[in-house]
Short mmCIF file of N, CA and C in Angstrom, two decimals:
data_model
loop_
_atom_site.label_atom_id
_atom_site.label_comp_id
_atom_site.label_asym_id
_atom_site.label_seq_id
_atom_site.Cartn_x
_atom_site.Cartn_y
_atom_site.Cartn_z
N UNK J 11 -21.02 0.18 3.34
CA UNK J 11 -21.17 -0.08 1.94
C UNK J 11 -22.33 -1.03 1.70
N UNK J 12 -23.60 -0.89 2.02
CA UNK J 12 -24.50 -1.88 2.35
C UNK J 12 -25.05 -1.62 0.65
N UNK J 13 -25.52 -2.83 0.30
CA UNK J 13 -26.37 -2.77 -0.54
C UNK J 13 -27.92 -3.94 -0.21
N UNK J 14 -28.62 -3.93 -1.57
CA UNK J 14 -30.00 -4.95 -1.14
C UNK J 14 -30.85 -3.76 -2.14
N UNK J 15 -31.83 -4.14 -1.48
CA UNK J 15 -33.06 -3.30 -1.76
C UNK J 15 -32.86 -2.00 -1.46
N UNK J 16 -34.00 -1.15 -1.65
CA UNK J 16 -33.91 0.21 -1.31
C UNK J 16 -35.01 0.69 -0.38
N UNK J 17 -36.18 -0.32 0.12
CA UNK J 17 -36.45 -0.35 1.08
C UNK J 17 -35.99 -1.14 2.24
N UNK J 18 -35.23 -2.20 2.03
CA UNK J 18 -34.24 -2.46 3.06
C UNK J 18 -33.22 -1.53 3.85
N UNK J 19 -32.81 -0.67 2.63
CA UNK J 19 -31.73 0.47 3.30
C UNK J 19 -32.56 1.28 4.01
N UNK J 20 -33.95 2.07 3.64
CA UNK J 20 -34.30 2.72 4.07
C UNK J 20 -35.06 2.41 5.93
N UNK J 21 -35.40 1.20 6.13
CA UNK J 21 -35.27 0.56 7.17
C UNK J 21 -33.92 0.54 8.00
N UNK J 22 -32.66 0.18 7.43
CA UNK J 22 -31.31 0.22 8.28
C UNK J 22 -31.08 1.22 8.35
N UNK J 23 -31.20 2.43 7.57
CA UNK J 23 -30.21 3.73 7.13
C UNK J 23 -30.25 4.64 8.62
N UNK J 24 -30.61 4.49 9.06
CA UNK J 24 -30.96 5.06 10.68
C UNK J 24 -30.36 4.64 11.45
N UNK J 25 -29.88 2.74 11.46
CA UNK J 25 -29.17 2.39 12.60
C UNK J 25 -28.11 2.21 11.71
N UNK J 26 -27.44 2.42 10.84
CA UNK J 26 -26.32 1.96 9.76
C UNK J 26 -25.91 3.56 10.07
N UNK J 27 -26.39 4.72 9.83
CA UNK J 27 -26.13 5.67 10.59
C UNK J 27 -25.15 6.13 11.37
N UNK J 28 -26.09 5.94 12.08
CA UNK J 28 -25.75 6.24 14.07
C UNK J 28 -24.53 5.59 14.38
N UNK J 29 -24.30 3.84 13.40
CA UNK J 29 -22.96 3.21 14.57
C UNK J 29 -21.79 3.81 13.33
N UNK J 30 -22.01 3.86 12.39
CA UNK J 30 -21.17 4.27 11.05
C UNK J 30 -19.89 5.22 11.86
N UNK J 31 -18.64 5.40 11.24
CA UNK J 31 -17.09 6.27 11.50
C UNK J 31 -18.24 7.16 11.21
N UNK J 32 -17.36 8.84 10.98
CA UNK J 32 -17.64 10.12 10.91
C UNK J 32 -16.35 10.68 9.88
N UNK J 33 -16.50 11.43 9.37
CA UNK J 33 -16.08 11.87 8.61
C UNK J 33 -15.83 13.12 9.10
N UNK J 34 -15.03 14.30 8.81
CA UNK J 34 -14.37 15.27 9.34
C UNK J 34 -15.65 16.40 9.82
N UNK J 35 -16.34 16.41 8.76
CA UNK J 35 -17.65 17.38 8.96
C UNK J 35 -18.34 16.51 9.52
N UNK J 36 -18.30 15.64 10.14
CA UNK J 36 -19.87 14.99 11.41
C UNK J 36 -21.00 14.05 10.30
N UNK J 37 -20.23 13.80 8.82
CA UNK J 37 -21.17 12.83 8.11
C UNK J 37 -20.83 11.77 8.39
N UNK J 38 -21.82 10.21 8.96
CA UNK J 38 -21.47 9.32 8.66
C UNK J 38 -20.93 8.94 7.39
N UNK J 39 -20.47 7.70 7.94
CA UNK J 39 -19.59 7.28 6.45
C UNK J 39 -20.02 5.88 5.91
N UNK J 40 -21.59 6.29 5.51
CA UNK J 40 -22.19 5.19 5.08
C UNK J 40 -23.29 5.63 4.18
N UNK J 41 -23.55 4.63 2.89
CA UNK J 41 -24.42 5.20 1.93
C UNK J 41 -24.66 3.81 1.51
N UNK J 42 -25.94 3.87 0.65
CA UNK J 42 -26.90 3.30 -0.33
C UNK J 42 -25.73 2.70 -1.31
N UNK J 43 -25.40 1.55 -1.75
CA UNK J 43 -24.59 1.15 -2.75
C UNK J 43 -25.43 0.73 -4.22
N UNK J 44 -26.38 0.50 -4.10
CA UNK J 44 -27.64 -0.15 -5.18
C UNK J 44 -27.87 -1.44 -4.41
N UNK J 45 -28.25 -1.95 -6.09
CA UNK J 45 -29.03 -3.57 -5.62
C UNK J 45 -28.35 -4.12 -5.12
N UNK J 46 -29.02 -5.43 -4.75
CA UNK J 46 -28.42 -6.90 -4.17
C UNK J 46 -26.58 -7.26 -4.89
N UNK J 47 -25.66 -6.79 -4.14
CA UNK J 47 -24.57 -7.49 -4.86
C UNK J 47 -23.65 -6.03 -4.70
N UNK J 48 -23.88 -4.93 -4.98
CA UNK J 48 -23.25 -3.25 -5.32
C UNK J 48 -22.35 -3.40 -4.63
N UNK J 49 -23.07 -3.31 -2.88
CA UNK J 49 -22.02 -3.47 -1.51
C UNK J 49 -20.92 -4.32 -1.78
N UNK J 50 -21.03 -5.48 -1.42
CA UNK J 50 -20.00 -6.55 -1.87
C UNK J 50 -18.80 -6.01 -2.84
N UNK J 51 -19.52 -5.51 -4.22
CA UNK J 51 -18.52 -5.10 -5.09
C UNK J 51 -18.10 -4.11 -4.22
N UNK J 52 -18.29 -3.13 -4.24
CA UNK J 52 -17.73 -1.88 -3.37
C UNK J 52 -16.20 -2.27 -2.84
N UNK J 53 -17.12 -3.02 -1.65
CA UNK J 53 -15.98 -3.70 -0.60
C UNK J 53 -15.04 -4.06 -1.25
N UNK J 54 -15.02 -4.72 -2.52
CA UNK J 54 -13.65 -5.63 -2.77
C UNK J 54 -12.98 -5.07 -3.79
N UNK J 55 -13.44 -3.63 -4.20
CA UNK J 55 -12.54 -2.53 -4.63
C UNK J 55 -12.04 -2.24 -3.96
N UNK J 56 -12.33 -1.57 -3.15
CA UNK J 56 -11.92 -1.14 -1.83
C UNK J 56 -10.19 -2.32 -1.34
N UNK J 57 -10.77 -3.39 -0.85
CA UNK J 57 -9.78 -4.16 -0.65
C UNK J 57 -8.64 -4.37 -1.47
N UNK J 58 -9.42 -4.42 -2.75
CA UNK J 58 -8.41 -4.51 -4.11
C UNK J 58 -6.90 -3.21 -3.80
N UNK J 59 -7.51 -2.54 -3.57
CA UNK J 59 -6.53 -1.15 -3.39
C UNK J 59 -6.12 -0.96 -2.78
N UNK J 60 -6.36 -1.62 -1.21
CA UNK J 60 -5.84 -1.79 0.26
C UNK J 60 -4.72 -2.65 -0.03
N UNK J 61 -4.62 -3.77 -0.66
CA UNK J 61 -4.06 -4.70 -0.80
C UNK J 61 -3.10 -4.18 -1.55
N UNK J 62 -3.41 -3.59 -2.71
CA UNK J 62 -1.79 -3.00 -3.62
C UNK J 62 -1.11 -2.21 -2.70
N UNK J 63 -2.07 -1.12 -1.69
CA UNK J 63 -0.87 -0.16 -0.99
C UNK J 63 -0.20 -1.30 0.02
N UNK J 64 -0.22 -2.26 0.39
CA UNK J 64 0.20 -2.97 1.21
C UNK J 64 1.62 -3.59 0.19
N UNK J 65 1.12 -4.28 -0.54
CA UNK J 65 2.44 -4.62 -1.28
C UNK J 65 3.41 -3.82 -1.88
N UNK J 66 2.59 -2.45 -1.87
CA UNK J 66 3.62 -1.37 -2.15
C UNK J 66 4.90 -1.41 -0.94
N UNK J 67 4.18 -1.10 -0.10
CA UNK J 67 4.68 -0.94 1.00
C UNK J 67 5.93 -2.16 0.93
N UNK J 68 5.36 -3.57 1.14
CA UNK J 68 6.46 -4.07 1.17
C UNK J 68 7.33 -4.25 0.05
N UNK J 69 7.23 -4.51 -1.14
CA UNK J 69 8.60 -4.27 -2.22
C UNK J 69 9.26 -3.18 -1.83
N UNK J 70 8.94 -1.87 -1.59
CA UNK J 70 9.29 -0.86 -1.33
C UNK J 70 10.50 -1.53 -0.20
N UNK J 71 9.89 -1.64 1.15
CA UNK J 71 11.12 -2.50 2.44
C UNK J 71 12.00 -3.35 1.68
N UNK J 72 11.81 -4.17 0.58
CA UNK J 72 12.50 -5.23 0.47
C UNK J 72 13.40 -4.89 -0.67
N UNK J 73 13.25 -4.25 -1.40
CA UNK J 73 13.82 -2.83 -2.23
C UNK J 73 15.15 -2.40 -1.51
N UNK J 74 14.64 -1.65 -0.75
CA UNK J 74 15.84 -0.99 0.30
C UNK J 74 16.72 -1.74 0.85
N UNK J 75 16.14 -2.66 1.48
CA UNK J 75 17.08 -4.00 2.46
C UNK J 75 18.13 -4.26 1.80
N UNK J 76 17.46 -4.51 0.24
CA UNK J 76 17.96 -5.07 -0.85
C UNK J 76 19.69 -4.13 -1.52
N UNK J 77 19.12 -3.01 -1.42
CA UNK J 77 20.04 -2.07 -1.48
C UNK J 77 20.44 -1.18 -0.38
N UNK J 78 20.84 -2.14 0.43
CA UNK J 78 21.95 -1.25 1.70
C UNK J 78 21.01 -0.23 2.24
N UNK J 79 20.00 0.18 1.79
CA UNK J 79 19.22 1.26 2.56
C UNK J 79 18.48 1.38 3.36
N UNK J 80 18.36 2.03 4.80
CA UNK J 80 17.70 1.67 5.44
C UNK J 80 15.99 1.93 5.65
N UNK J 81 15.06 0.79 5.55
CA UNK J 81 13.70 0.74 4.91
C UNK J 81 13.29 1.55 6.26
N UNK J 82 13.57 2.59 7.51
CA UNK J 82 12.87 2.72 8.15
C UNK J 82 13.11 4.53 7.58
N UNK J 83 14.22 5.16 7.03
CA UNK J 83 14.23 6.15 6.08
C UNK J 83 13.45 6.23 5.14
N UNK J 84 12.85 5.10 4.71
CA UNK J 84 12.51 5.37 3.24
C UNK J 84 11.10 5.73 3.94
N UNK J 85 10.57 4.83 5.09
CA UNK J 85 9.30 5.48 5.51
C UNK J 85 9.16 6.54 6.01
N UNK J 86 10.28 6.87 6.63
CA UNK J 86 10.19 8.50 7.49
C UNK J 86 9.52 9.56 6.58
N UNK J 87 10.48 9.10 5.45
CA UNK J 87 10.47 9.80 3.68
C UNK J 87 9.17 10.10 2.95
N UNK J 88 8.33 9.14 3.36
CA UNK J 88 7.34 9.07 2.82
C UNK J 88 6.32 9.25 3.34
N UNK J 89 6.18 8.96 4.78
CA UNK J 89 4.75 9.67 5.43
C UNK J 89 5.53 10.84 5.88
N UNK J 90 6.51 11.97 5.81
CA UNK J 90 6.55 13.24 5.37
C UNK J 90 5.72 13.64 4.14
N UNK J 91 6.32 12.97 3.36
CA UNK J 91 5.54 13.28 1.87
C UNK J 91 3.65 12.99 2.23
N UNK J 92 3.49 12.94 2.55
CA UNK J 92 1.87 12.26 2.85
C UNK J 92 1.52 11.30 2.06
N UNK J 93 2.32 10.44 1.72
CA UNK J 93 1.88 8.95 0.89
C UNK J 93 1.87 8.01 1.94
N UNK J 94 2.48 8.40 2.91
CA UNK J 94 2.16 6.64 3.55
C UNK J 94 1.15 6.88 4.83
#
């Protein structure tokens, strides 16, 4: 999620590249965000949303506990479903 300049990227975009995850079709998983600051934001959307599925997750456990149910069902339950 790099941002800066756009001749800065175009200098990294080669080695930002190469070490970058892959994506199912063989694309890195890295792009141009804009100016000075984009990246950063990016990232902490990103986190922003990481962070709710996390607390999902736990009210969800503490939910169940809460009501006699057992929180390791409710996950079975749910990464069947493909949510977790």
């Amino acid at each position: 999620m790099p941002g800066g300049t756009r001749e800065a990227w175009e200098a990294l975009a080669p080695i930002l590249r190469a070490i970058a995850a892959r994506a199912e079709d063989g694309e890195p998983c890295v792009e141009y965000m804009g100016p000075g600051g984009a990246g950063h934001y990016v990232k902490m959307v990103h986190n922003a949303i990481e962070y709710g599925d996390m607390q999902l997750i736990a009210e969800s456990y503490d939910i169940s506990r809460a009501a006699s149910v057992c929180p390791r069902s409710n996950f079975t339950m749910s990464s069947r479903s493909g949510i977790g």
